[in-house]
CSV table of C-alpha atoms in Angstrom, one decimal:
chain,number,residue,atom,x,y,z
A,1,MET,CA,2.5,-26.0,73.1
A,2,LYS,CA,1.3,-27.9,76.2
A,3,ASP,CA,3.6,-25.8,78.7
A,4,GLU,CA,1.7,-22.6,77.2
A,5,MET,CA,-1.9,-24.0,78.2
A,6,ILE,CA,-3.6,-23.5,81.4
A,7,TRP,CA,-2.9,-26.6,83.9
A,8,SER,CA,-5.7,-28.9,84.2
A,9,PRO,CA,-5.9,-32.3,86.0
A,10,GLU,CA,-8.4,-33.4,83.3
A,11,LYS,CA,-7.9,-34.5,79.6
A,12,VAL,CA,-8.2,-31.3,77.4
A,13,LEU,CA,-9.5,-30.7,74.0
A,14,LEU,CA,-7.9,-27.9,72.3
A,15,VAL,CA,-9.5,-26.6,69.5
A,16,ILE,CA,-7.5,-24.2,67.0
A,17,ARG,CA,-9.2,-22.2,64.2
A,18,ASP,CA,-7.2,-20.8,61.5
A,19,PRO,CA,-4.3,-23.2,62.3
A,20,GLU,CA,-2.4,-22.0,59.3
A,21,ASN,CA,-1.0,-19.4,61.6
A,22,MET,CA,0.6,-22.1,63.7
A,23,LYS,CA,4.3,-23.2,63.3
A,24,ALA,CA,4.8,-26.6,61.5
A,25,GLU,CA,7.0,-27.5,64.3
A,26,GLU,CA,4.2,-27.0,66.8
A,27,ILE,CA,2.0,-29.5,65.3
A,28,GLN,CA,4.9,-31.9,64.5
A,29,ASP,CA,6.0,-31.8,68.3
A,30,HIS,CA,2.7,-32.7,69.6
A,31,VAL,CA,2.4,-35.6,67.3
A,32,LYS,CA,5.7,-37.0,68.2
A,33,GLU,CA,4.9,-36.5,71.9
A,34,LYS,CA,1.9,-39.1,71.9
A,35,ASP,CA,0.4,-36.9,74.9
A,36,ASN,CA,-2.9,-38.8,75.7
A,37,THR,CA,-3.9,-35.9,78.0
A,38,VAL,CA,-4.3,-33.1,75.3
A,39,ALA,CA,-6.1,-33.7,71.9
A,40,VAL,CA,-5.5,-31.0,69.5
A,41,LEU,CA,-8.3,-30.2,66.8
A,42,LEU,CA,-7.3,-28.3,64.0
A,43,VAL,CA,-10.2,-26.7,62.1
A,44,ARG,CA,-9.6,-25.1,58.5
A,45,ASN,CA,-12.5,-24.0,56.3
A,46,GLY,CA,-11.6,-24.7,52.6
A,47,ASP,CA,-9.1,-26.5,50.8
A,48,LEU,CA,-5.4,-26.9,52.5
A,49,GLY,CA,-3.9,-24.9,49.8
A,50,LYS,CA,-0.2,-25.0,49.4
A,51,GLY,CA,2.6,-24.1,51.6
A,52,VAL,CA,4.3,-25.4,54.8
A,53,PHE,CA,1.1,-25.8,56.6
A,54,ALA,CA,-0.5,-27.9,53.9
A,55,ASN,CA,2.6,-30.1,53.6
A,56,THR,CA,2.6,-30.5,57.3
A,57,ILE,CA,-1.1,-31.5,57.5
A,58,SER,CA,-0.6,-33.8,54.4
A,59,GLY,CA,2.1,-35.6,56.4
A,60,LEU,CA,-0.2,-36.7,59.2
A,61,LEU,CA,-1.8,-40.2,59.2
A,62,LYS,CA,-5.0,-40.5,57.2
A,63,LYS,CA,-6.9,-41.4,60.4
A,64,ASN,CA,-5.9,-38.1,62.0
A,65,ARG,CA,-7.4,-36.3,59.0
A,66,ILE,CA,-11.4,-35.6,58.6
A,67,ALA,CA,-12.5,-34.0,55.2
A,68,PHE,CA,-16.1,-32.7,55.5
A,69,ASN,CA,-17.8,-30.9,52.8
A,70,LEU,CA,-21.7,-30.8,52.4
A,71,PRO,CA,-22.9,-30.8,48.7
A,72,GLY,CA,-24.0,-27.3,47.3
A,73,SER,CA,-27.6,-28.6,45.7
A,74,GLN,CA,-30.5,-29.8,47.5
A,75,TYR,CA,-30.6,-33.1,45.1
A,76,LYS,CA,-27.1,-34.0,46.1
A,77,LEU,CA,-27.6,-32.9,49.9
A,78,GLY,CA,-30.2,-35.8,50.0
A,79,GLU,CA,-27.8,-38.2,48.6
A,80,PHE,CA,-25.4,-37.2,51.2
A,81,ALA,CA,-27.7,-37.4,53.9
A,82,VAL,CA,-28.6,-41.1,52.9
A,83,GLN,CA,-24.8,-42.0,52.7
A,84,PHE,CA,-24.3,-40.2,56.3
A,85,VAL,CA,-26.9,-42.8,57.7
A,86,VAL,CA,-25.4,-45.5,56.2
A,87,ALA,CA,-22.0,-44.4,57.6
A,88,GLU,CA,-23.1,-43.4,61.1
A,89,LEU,CA,-24.9,-46.8,61.6
A,90,GLY,CA,-21.9,-48.6,60.4
A,91,ARG,CA,-19.9,-46.7,62.9
A,92,HIS,CA,-22.2,-48.4,65.7
A,93,GLY,CA,-21.7,-51.8,64.4
A,94,LYS,CA,-25.1,-51.9,62.2
A,95,GLN,CA,-25.9,-52.1,58.6
A,96,ILE,CA,-28.7,-50.6,56.8
A,97,SER,CA,-29.7,-50.6,53.0
A,98,GLU,CA,-29.7,-47.5,51.1
A,99,ARG,CA,-33.4,-47.8,50.5
A,100,LEU,CA,-34.3,-48.0,54.2
A,101,ALA,CA,-31.8,-45.2,54.9
A,102,GLU,CA,-33.3,-43.0,52.3
A,103,GLN,CA,-36.9,-43.8,54.0
A,104,LEU,CA,-35.5,-42.5,57.4
A,105,VAL,CA,-34.0,-39.4,55.8
A,106,ASN,CA,-37.4,-38.6,54.3
A,107,ARG,CA,-38.9,-39.0,57.8
A,108,VAL,CA,-36.5,-37.1,59.9
A,109,GLY,CA,-35.0,-34.6,57.3
A,110,MET,CA,-31.7,-33.8,56.1
A,111,ASP,CA,-30.1,-32.2,59.2
A,112,LEU,CA,-27.2,-34.4,60.2
A,113,GLY,CA,-27.4,-33.8,63.7
A,114,TYR,CA,-31.0,-35.0,63.9
A,115,LEU,CA,-30.1,-38.0,61.7
A,116,SER,CA,-27.0,-38.9,63.9
A,117,PHE,CA,-29.4,-39.0,67.0
A,118,GLU,CA,-32.0,-41.1,65.3
A,119,CYS,CA,-29.1,-43.4,64.3
A,120,LEU,CA,-28.2,-43.7,67.8
A,121,LYS,CA,-31.8,-44.3,69.1
A,122,VAL,CA,-32.1,-47.3,66.3
A,123,THR,CA,-28.9,-48.6,67.7
A,124,THR,CA,-29.9,-48.4,71.3
A,125,TYR,CA,-33.1,-50.0,70.6
A,126,MET,CA,-31.6,-52.9,68.6
A,127,ASP,CA,-29.1,-53.6,71.4
A,128,ALA,CA,-32.0,-53.7,73.9
A,129,LEU,CA,-33.7,-56.4,71.8
A,130,GLY,CA,-30.5,-58.3,71.4
A,131,ALA,CA,-30.8,-57.9,67.4
A,132,GLY,CA,-28.0,-58.8,65.2
A,133,PRO,CA,-26.3,-55.9,63.0
A,134,GLN,CA,-28.9,-55.7,60.1
A,135,VAL,CA,-31.3,-52.8,60.6
A,136,GLU,CA,-34.7,-53.9,59.5
A,137,ARG,CA,-37.8,-51.7,58.6
A,138,GLU,CA,-39.4,-52.7,61.9
A,139,HIS,CA,-36.6,-51.3,63.9
A,140,VAL,CA,-36.7,-47.9,62.4
A,141,ALA,CA,-40.7,-47.7,62.5
A,142,LYS,CA,-40.7,-48.6,66.2
A,143,VAL,CA,-38.3,-45.8,66.9
A,144,LEU,CA,-40.0,-43.2,64.9
A,145,SER,CA,-43.4,-44.1,65.9
A,146,GLN,CA,-42.5,-43.6,69.6
A,147,ILE,CA,-40.7,-40.3,68.9
A,148,GLY,CA,-43.2,-38.7,66.6
A,149,THR,CA,-40.2,-37.3,64.6
A,150,ASP,CA,-42.4,-36.6,61.4
A,151,ASP,CA,-44.9,-34.6,63.5
A,152,LEU,CA,-41.9,-32.6,65.1
A,153,GLY,CA,-41.0,-31.6,61.6
A,154,ARG,CA,-44.5,-30.3,60.9
A,155,TYR,CA,-44.3,-28.2,64.0
A,156,LEU,CA,-40.9,-26.7,63.1
A,157,GLU,CA,-42.3,-25.9,59.7
A,158,ALA,CA,-45.4,-24.2,61.3
A,159,LEU,CA,-43.1,-22.2,63.6
A,160,LYS,CA,-40.9,-21.1,60.8
A,161,VAL,CA,-44.1,-18.9,59.6
A,162,ALA,CA,-45.1,-18.1,63.1
A,163,SER,CA,-48.4,-19.4,62.5
A,164,VAL,CA,-50.2,-19.9,65.9
A,165,PRO,CA,-52.9,-22.3,64.4
A,166,ARG,CA,-50.8,-24.4,62.5
A,167,VAL,CA,-48.3,-24.8,65.6
A,168,LEU,CA,-51.0,-25.6,68.0
A,169,ARG,CA,-52.3,-28.3,65.3
A,170,ALA,CA,-48.7,-29.6,64.8
A,171,LEU,CA,-48.0,-29.8,68.5
A,172,THR,CA,-51.4,-31.6,69.1
A,173,LEU,CA,-50.1,-34.3,66.7
A,174,VAL,CA,-46.9,-34.4,68.4
A,175,ARG,CA,-48.8,-35.0,71.7
A,176,GLU,CA,-50.9,-37.6,70.4
A,177,ALA,CA,-48.2,-39.6,68.9
A,178,THR,CA,-46.3,-40.1,72.3
A,179,SER,CA,-47.2,-41.6,75.6
A,180,GLU,CA,-45.9,-38.9,77.6
A,181,PRO,CA,-45.5,-35.2,76.5
A,182,PRO,CA,-42.2,-34.7,74.9
A,183,THR,CA,-41.7,-31.4,76.4
A,184,LEU,CA,-37.9,-31.1,76.7
A,185,MET,CA,-37.5,-33.0,73.4
A,186,THR,CA,-39.8,-30.3,71.7
A,187,ILE,CA,-37.9,-27.5,73.6
A,188,ALA,CA,-34.5,-28.9,72.3
A,189,TRP,CA,-35.3,-29.0,68.8
A,190,THR,CA,-37.0,-25.6,68.8
A,191,GLN,CA,-33.7,-24.2,70.5
A,192,ASN,CA,-31.7,-25.8,67.8
A,193,ALA,CA,-33.4,-24.4,65.1
A,194,ALA,CA,-33.8,-21.0,66.8
A,195,ILE,CA,-30.1,-20.6,67.5
A,196,GLN,CA,-29.6,-21.0,63.5
A,197,TRP,CA,-32.2,-18.4,62.8
A,198,LEU,CA,-30.5,-16.0,65.4
A,199,GLN,CA,-27.1,-16.7,63.7
A,200,ALA,CA,-28.3,-15.8,60.3
A,201,ALA,CA,-30.3,-12.8,61.7
A,202,GLU,CA,-27.3,-11.3,63.3
A,203,CYS,CA,-25.2,-12.0,60.1
A,204,ALA,CA,-27.9,-10.1,58.0
A,205,ARG,CA,-28.1,-7.2,60.5
A,206,GLN,CA,-24.2,-6.9,60.0
A,207,GLY,CA,-25.0,-6.7,56.2
A,208,LEU,CA,-23.3,-10.0,55.2
A,209,THR,CA,-24.1,-11.6,52.0
A,210,PRO,CA,-25.7,-15.2,52.1
A,211,LYS,CA,-22.4,-16.5,50.9
A,212,GLU,CA,-20.3,-14.7,53.8
A,213,GLY,CA,-23.1,-15.5,56.1
A,214,ALA,CA,-23.0,-19.2,55.6
A,215,ALA,CA,-19.2,-19.0,55.8
A,216,ARG,CA,-19.4,-17.3,59.1
A,217,VAL,CA,-21.8,-19.8,60.7
A,218,GLU,CA,-20.2,-22.8,59.1
A,219,MET,CA,-23.3,-23.9,57.1
A,220,ASN,CA,-23.9,-25.4,53.7
A,221,PRO,CA,-24.4,-22.2,51.5
A,222,TRP,CA,-27.6,-23.6,50.1
A,223,VAL,CA,-29.3,-24.6,53.2
A,224,TYR,CA,-28.3,-21.4,54.8
A,225,GLU,CA,-29.8,-19.0,51.9
A,226,ASN,CA,-32.8,-21.2,51.2
A,227,LYS,CA,-34.0,-22.7,54.5
A,228,VAL,CA,-32.3,-20.6,57.3
A,229,LEU,CA,-32.1,-16.9,56.2
A,230,PRO,CA,-35.7,-16.7,55.1
A,231,VAL,CA,-36.8,-17.8,58.6
A,232,ALA,CA,-34.6,-15.3,60.2
A,233,ARG,CA,-35.9,-12.2,57.9
A,234,ARG,CA,-39.4,-13.2,58.6
A,235,TRP,CA,-38.9,-13.3,62.5
A,236,GLY,CA,-36.4,-10.7,62.9
A,237,HIS,CA,-33.5,-10.7,65.3
A,238,THR,CA,-35.6,-9.2,68.3
A,239,ASN,CA,-38.5,-12.0,67.8
A,240,ILE,CA,-35.9,-14.7,67.6
A,241,LYS,CA,-34.3,-13.8,70.9
A,242,ASN,CA,-37.7,-13.2,72.2
A,243,LEU,CA,-38.3,-17.0,71.3
A,244,LEU,CA,-35.2,-18.4,72.9
A,245,HIS,CA,-36.3,-16.5,76.3
A,246,HIS,CA,-39.5,-18.2,76.2
A,247,LEU,CA,-38.1,-21.6,75.5
A,248,ALA,CA,-35.7,-20.9,78.5
A,249,ARG,CA,-38.6,-20.3,80.7
A,250,ALA,CA,-40.5,-23.1,79.7
A,251,LYS,CA,-37.5,-25.5,80.2
A,252,ALA,CA,-37.0,-24.1,83.7
A,253,SER,CA,-40.6,-24.6,84.6
A,254,VAL,CA,-40.1,-28.5,83.7
A,255,HIS,CA,-37.2,-28.5,86.1
A,256,ARG,CA,-39.3,-26.6,88.8
A,257,GLY,CA,-41.8,-29.0,88.7
A,258,HIS,CA,-44.9,-27.2,86.7
A,259,LEU,CA,-48.0,-29.2,86.8
A,260,HIS,CA,-48.7,-29.0,83.1
A,261,PRO,CA,-45.4,-28.3,81.5
A,262,TRP,CA,-46.7,-29.1,78.0
A,263,VAL,CA,-49.3,-26.7,78.3
A,264,GLY,CA,-47.0,-24.1,79.5
A,265,LEU,CA,-44.9,-24.7,76.6
A,266,MET,CA,-47.5,-24.2,74.2
A,267,THR,CA,-48.4,-20.7,75.8
A,268,HIS,CA,-45.0,-19.5,75.5
A,269,LEU,CA,-44.6,-20.5,71.7
A,270,VAL,CA,-48.1,-18.7,71.1
A,271,GLN,CA,-46.9,-15.7,72.9
A,272,ALA,CA,-43.4,-15.8,70.9
A,273,CYS,CA,-45.3,-16.1,67.5
A,274,ASP,CA,-47.6,-13.2,68.3
A,275,GLY,CA,-44.7,-11.1,68.5
A,276,VAL,CA,-43.7,-11.6,65.0
A,277,GLY,CA,-44.4,-8.7,62.6
A,278,SER,CA,-44.7,-6.2,65.4
A,279,GLY,CA,-40.9,-5.7,65.8
A,280,ARG,CA,-37.6,-6.8,64.2
């Protein structure tokens, strides 16, 4: 396997999707080599099934296997998010009660990427204080009050319906919650959401069912159909691409030293929202 790869002096991560097409010997040989310069990540959607591939994977050490399955209902998704926060902070050497983890989820939302980022910020803040491993309410409150995550959530909800007045009001709250305009953070949040909307819009344009679309973009089916796809349909493929173009220009203006990048971002968002309904 290694001899077939493009030579690189750096360490390499090789991601292989649909690994059931690989020969069992290739997987076994790499494990035996114990090559620390090449890491191989095999990604498969669904159960292992039966056969040679399933037997080969089952024979690997448990520490080398990760099973990740999001629950299909909103209620269970909330419980899953709480347990994710507990585990993620535990990975950083911190301990948090389920009750406090639930409060964090209620503030930030159930997006695991955002939750992972918040857990990292809480950990960094506690380490800077020299605090012990136990996460306390004041640690979480301090981090969230500085970031304005709740207000960013309201902003994204307003953006989903392309309401200019609501977007401007929400952005005002975001700005008031921070000492400096969080321009780049707001752009990053918006880009992450818009990319998901664009993926769903493209799947819909190709005629995929919600179930097929969720599988294509590797997203929880309930979240895809009830949270992402409606926004993609409301905005439309063309307008979402236009939104991403506006965000790219807003980000570029920050790096070019724009005198008022926050105002510039608000202007770009207003222009993007104005286009919704005029074209798909």
